[in-house]
JSON list of N, CA and C in Angstrom, two decimals:
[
{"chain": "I", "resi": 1, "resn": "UNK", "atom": "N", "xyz": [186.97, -15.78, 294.89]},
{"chain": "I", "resi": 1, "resn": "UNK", "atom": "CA", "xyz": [186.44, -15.60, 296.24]},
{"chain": "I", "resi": 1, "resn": "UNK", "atom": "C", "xyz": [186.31, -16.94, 296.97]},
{"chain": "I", "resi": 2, "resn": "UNK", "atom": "N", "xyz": [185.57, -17.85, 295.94]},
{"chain": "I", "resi": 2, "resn": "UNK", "atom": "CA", "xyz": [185.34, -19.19, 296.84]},
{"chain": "I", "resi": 2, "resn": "UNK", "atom": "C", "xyz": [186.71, -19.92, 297.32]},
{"chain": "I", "resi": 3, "resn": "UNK", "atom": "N", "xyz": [187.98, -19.89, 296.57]},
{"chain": "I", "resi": 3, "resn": "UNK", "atom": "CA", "xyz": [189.46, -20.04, 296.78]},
{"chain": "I", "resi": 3, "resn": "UNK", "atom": "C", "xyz": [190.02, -19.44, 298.12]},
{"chain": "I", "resi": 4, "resn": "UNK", "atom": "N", "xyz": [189.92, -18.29, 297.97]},
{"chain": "I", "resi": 4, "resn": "UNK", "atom": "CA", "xyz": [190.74, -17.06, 299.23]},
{"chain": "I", "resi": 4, "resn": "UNK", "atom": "C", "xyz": [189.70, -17.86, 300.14]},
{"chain": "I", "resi": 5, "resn": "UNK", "atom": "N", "xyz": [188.45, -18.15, 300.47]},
{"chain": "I", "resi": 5, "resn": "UNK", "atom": "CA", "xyz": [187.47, -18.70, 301.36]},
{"chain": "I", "resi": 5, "resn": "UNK", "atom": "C", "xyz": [188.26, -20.09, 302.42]},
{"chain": "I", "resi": 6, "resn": "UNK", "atom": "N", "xyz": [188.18, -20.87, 300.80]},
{"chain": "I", "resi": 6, "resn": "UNK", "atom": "CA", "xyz": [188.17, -22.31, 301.13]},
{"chain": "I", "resi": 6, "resn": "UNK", "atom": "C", "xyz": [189.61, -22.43, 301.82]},
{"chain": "I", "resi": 7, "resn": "UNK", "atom": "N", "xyz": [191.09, -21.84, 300.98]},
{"chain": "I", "resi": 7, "resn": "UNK", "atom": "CA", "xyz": [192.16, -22.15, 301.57]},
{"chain": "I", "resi": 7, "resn": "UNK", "atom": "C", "xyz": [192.82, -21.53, 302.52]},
{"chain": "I", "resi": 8, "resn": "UNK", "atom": "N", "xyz": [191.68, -20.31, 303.59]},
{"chain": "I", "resi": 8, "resn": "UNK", "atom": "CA", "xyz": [191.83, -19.81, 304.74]},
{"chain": "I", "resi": 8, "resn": "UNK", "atom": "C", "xyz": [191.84, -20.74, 305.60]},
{"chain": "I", "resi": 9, "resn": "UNK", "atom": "N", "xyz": [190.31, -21.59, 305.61]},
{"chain": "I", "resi": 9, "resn": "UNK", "atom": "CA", "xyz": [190.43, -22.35, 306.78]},
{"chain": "I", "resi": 9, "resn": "UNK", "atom": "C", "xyz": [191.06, -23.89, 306.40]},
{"chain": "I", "resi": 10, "resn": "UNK", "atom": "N", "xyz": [192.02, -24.35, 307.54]},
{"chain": "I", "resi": 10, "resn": "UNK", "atom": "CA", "xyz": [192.69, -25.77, 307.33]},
{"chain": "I", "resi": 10, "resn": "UNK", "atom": "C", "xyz": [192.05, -26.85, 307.39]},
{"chain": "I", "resi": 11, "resn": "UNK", "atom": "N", "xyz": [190.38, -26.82, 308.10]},
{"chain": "I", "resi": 11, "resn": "UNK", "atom": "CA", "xyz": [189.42, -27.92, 308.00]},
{"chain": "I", "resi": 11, "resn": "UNK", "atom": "C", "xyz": [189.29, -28.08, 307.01]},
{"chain": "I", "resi": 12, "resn": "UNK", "atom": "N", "xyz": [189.25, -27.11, 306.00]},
{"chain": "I", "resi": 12, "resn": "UNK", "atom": "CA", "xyz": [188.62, -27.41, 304.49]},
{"chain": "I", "resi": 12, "resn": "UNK", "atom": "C", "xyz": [189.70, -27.34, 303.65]},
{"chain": "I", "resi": 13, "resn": "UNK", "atom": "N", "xyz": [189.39, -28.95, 303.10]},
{"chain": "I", "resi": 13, "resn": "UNK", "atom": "CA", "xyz": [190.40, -29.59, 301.94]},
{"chain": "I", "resi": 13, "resn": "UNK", "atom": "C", "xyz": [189.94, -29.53, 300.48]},
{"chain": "I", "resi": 14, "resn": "UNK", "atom": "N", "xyz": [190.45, -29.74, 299.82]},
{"chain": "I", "resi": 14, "resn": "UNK", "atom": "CA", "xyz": [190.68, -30.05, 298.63]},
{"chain": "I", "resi": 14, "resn": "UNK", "atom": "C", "xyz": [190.53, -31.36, 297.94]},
{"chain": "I", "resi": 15, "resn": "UNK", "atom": "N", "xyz": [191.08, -32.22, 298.45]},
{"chain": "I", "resi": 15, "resn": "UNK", "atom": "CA", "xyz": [191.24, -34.03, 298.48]},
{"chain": "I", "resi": 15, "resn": "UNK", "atom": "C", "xyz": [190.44, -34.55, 299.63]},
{"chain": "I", "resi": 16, "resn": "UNK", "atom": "N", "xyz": [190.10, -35.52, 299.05]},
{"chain": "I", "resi": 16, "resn": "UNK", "atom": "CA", "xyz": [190.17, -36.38, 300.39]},
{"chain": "I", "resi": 16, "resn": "UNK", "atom": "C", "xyz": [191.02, -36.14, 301.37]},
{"chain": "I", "resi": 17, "resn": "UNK", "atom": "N", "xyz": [191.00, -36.52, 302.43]},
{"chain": "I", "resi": 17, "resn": "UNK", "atom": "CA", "xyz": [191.99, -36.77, 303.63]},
{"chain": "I", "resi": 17, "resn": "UNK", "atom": "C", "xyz": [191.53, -37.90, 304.13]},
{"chain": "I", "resi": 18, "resn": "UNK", "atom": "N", "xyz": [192.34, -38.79, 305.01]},
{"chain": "I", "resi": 18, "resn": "UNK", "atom": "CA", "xyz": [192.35, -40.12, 305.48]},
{"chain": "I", "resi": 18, "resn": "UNK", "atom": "C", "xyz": [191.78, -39.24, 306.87]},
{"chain": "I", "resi": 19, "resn": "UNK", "atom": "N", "xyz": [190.95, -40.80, 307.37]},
{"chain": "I", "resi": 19, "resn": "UNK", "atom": "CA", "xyz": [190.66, -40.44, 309.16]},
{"chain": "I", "resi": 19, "resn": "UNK", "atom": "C", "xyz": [191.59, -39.62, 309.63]},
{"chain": "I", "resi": 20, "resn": "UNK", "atom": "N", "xyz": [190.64, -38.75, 310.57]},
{"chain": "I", "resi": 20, "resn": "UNK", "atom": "CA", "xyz": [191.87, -37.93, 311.94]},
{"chain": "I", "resi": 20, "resn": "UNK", "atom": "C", "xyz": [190.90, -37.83, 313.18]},
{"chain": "I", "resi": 21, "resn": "UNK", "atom": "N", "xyz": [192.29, -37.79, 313.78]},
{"chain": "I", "resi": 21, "resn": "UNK", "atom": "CA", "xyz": [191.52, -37.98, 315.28]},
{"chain": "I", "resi": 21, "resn": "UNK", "atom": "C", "xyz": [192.50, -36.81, 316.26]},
{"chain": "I", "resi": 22, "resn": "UNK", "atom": "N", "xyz": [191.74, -35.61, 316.29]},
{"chain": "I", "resi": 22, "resn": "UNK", "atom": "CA", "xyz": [192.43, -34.69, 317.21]},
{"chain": "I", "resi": 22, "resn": "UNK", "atom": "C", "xyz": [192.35, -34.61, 318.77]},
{"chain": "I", "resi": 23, "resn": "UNK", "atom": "N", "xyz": [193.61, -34.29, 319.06]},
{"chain": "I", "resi": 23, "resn": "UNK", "atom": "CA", "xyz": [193.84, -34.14, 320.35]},
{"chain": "I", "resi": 23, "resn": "UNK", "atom": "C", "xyz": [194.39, -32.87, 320.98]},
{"chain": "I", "resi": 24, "resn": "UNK", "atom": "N", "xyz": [193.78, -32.11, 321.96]},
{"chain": "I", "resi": 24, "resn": "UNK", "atom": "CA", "xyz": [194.27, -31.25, 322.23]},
{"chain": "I", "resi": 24, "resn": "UNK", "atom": "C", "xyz": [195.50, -30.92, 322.88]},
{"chain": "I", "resi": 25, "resn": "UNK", "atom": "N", "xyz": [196.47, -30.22, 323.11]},
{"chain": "I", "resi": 25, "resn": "UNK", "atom": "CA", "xyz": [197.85, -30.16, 323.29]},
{"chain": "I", "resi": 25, "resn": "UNK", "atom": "C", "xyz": [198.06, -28.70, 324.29]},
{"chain": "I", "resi": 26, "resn": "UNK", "atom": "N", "xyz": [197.05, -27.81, 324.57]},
{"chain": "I", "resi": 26, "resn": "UNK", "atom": "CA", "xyz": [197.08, -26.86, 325.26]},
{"chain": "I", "resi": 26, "resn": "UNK", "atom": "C", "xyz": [197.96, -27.08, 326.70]},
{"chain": "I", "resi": 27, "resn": "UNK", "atom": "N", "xyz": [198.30, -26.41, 327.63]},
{"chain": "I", "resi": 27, "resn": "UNK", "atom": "CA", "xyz": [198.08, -26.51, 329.03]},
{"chain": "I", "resi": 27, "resn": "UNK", "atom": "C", "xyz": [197.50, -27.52, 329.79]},
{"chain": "I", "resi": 28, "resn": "UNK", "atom": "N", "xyz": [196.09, -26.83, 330.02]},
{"chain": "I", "resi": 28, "resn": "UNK", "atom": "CA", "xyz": [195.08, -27.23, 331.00]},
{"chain": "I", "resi": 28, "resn": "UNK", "atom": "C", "xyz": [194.40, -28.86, 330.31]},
{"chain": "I", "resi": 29, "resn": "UNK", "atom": "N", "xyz": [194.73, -29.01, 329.08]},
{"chain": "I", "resi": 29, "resn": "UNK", "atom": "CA", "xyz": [194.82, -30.42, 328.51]},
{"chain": "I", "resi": 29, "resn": "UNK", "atom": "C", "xyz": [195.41, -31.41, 329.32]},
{"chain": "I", "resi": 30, "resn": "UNK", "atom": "N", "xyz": [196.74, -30.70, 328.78]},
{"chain": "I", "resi": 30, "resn": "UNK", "atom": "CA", "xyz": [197.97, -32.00, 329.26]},
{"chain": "I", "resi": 30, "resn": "UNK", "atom": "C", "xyz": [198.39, -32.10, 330.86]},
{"chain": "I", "resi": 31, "resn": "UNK", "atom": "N", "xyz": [197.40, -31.23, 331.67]},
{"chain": "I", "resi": 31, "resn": "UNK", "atom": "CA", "xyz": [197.25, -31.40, 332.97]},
{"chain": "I", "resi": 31, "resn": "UNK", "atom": "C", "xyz": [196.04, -31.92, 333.32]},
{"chain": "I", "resi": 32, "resn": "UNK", "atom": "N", "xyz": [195.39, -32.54, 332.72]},
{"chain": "I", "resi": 32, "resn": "UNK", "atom": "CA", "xyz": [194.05, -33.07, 332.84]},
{"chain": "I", "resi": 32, "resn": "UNK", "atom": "C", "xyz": [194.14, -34.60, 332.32]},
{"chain": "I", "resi": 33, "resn": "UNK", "atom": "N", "xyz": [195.47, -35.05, 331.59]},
{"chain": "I", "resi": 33, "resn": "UNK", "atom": "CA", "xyz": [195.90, -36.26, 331.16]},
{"chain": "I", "resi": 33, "resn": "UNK", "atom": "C", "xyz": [195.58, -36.39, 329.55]},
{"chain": "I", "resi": 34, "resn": "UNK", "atom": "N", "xyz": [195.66, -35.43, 328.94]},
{"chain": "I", "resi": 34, "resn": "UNK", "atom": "CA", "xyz": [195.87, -35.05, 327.40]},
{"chain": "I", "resi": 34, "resn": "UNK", "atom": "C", "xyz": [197.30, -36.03, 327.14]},
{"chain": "I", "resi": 35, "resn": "UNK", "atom": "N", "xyz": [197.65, -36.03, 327.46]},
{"chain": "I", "resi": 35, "resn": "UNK", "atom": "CA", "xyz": [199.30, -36.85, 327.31]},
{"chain": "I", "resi": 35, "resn": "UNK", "atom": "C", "xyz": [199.11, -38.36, 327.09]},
{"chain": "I", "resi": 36, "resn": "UNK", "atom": "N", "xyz": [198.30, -38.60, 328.40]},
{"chain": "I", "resi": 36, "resn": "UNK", "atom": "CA", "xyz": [198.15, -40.05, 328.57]},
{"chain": "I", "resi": 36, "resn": "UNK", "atom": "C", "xyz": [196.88, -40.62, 327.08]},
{"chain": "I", "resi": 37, "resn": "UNK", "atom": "N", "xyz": [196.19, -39.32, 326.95]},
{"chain": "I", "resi": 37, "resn": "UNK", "atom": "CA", "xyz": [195.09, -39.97, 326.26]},
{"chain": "I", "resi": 37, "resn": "UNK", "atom": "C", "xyz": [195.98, -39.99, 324.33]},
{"chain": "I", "resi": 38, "resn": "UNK", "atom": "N", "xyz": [197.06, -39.18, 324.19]},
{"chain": "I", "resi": 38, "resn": "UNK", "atom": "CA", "xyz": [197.56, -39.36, 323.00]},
{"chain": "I", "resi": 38, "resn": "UNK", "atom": "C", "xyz": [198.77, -40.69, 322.62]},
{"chain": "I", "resi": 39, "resn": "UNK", "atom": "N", "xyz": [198.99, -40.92, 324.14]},
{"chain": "I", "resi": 39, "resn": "UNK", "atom": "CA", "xyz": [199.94, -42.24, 324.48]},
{"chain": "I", "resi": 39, "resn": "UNK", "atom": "C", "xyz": [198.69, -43.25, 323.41]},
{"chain": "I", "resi": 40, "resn": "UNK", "atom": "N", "xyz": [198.10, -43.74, 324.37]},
{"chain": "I", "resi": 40, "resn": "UNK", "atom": "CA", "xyz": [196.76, -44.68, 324.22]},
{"chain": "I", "resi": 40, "resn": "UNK", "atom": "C", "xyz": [196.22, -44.82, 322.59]},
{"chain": "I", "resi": 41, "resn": "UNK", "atom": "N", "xyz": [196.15, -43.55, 322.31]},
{"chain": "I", "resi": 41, "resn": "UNK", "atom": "CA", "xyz": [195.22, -42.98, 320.82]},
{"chain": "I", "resi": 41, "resn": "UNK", "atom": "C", "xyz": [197.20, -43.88, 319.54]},
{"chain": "I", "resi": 42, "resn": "UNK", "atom": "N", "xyz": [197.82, -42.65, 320.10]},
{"chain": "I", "resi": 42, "resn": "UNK", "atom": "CA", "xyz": [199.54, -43.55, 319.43]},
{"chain": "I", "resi": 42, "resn": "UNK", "atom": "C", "xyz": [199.07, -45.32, 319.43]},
{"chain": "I", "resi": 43, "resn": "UNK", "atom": "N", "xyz": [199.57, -45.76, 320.77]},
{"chain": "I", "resi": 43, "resn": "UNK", "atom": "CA", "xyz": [199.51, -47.09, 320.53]},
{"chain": "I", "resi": 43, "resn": "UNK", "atom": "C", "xyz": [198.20, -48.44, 319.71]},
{"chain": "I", "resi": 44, "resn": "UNK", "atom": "N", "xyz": [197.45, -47.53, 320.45]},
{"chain": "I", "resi": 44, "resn": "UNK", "atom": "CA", "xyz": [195.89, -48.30, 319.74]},
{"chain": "I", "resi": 44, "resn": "UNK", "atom": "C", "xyz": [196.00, -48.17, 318.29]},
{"chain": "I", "resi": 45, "resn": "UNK", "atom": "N", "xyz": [196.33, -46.99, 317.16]},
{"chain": "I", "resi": 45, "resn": "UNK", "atom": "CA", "xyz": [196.55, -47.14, 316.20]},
{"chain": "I", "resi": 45, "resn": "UNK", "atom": "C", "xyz": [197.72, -46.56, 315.37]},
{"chain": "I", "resi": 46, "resn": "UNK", "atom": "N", "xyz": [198.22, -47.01, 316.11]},
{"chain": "I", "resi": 46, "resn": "UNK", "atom": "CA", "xyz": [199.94, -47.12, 314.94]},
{"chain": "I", "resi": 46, "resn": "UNK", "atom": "C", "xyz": [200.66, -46.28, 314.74]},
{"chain": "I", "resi": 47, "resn": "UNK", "atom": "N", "xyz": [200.18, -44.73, 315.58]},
{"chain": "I", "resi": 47, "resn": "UNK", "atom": "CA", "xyz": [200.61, -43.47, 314.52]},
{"chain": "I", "resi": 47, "resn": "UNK", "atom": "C", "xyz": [201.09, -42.74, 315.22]},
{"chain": "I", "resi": 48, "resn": "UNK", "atom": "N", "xyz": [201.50, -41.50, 314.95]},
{"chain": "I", "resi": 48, "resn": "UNK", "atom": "CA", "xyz": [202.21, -40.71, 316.21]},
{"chain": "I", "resi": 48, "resn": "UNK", "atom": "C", "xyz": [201.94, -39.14, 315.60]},
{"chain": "I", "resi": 49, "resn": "UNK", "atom": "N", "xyz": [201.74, -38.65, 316.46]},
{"chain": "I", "resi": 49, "resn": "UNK", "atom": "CA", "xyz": [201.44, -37.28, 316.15]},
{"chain": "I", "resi": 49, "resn": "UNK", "atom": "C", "xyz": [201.61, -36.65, 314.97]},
{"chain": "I", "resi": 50, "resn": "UNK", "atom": "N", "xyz": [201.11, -35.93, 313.88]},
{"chain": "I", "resi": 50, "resn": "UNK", "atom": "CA", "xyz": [201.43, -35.33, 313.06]},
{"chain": "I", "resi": 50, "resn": "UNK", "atom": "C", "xyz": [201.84, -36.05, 311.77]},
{"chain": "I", "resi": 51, "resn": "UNK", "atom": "N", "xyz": [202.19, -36.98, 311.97]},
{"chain": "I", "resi": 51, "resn": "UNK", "atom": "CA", "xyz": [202.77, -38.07, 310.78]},
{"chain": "I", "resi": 51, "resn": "UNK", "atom": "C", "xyz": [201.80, -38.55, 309.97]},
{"chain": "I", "resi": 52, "resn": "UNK", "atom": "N", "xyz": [202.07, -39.38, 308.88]},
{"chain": "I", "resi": 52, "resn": "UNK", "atom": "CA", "xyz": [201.13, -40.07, 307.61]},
{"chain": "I", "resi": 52, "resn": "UNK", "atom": "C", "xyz": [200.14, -40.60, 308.41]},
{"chain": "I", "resi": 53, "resn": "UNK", "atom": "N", "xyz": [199.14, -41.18, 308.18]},
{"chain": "I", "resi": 53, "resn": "UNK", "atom": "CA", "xyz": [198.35, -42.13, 308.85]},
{"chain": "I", "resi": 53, "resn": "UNK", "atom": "C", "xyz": [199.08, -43.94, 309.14]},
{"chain": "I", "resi": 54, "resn": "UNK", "atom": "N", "xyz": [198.50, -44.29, 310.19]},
{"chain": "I", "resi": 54, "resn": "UNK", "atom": "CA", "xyz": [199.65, -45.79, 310.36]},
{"chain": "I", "resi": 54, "resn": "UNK", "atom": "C", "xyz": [198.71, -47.04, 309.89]},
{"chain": "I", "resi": 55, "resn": "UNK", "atom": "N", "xyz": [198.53, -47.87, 310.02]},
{"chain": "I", "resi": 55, "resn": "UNK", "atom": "CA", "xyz": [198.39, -48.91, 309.41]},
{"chain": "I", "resi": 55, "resn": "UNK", "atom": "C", "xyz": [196.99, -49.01, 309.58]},
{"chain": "I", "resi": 56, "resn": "UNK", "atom": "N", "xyz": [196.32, -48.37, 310.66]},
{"chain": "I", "resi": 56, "resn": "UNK", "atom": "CA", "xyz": [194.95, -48.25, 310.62]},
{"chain": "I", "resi": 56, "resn": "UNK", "atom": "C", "xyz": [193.98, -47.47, 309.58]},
{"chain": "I", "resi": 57, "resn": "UNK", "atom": "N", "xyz": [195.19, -46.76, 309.17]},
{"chain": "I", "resi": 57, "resn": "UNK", "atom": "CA", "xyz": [194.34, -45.22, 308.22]},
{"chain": "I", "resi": 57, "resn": "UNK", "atom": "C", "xyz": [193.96, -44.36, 309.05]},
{"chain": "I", "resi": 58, "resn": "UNK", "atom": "N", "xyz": [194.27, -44.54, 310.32]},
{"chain": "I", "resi": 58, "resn": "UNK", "atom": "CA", "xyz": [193.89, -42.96, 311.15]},
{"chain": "I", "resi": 58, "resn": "UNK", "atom": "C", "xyz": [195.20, -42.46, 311.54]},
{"chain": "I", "resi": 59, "resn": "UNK", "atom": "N", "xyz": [194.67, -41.12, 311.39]},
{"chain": "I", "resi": 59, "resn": "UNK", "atom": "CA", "xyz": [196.00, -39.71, 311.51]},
{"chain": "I", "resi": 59, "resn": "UNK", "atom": "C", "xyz": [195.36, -39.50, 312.50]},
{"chain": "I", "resi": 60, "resn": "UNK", "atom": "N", "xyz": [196.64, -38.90, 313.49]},
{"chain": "I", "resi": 60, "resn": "UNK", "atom": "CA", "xyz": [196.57, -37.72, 314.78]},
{"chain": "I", "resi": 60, "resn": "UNK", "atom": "C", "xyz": [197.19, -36.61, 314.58]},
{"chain": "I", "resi": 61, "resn": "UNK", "atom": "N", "xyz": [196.13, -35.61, 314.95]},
{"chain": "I", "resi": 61, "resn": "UNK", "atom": "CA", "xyz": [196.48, -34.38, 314.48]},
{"chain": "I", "resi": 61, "resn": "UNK", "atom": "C", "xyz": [196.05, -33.62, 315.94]},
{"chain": "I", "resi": 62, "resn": "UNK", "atom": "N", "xyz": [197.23, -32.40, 315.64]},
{"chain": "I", "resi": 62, "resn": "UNK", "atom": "CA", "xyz": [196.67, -31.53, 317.18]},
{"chain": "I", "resi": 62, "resn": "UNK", "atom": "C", "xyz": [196.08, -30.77, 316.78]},
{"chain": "I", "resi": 63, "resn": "UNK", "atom": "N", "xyz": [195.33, -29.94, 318.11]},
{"chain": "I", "resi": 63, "resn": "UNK", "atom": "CA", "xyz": [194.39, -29.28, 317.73]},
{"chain": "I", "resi": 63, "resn": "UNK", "atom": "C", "xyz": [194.57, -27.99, 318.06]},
{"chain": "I", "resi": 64, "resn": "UNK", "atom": "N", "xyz": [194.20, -27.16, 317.07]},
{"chain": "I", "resi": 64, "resn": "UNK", "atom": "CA", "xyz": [194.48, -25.26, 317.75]},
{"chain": "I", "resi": 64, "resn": "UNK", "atom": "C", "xyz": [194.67, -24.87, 318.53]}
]
């Protein structure tokens, strides 16, 4: 039970996971400057959407 629980939802890991820093990707986001703010979040630390973590140890991940 606690299994079927835990590996429903994707917040809840198993391991560790390195920093993440989500960004939303909807619509009314990326018309509000969601775009510009994942530009910024990319360059400030190393990484690019979805990928390993970059040299900072923070991952960007989108969000539901």
């Amino acid at each position: 039970m606690l299994y079927g629980t835990a590996s429903y939802y994707r917040h809840l890991r198993w391991a560790p996971q390195e920093r993440t820093v989500g960004v939303c990707r909807c619509t009314s986001c990326l018309m509000a400057g969601g775009g510009r703010v994942l530009e910024a979040l990319e360059d400030e630390f190393g990484a690019t959407l979805g990928s390993a973590a970059g040299e900072s140890g923070i991952r960007i991940e989108q969000l539901p």
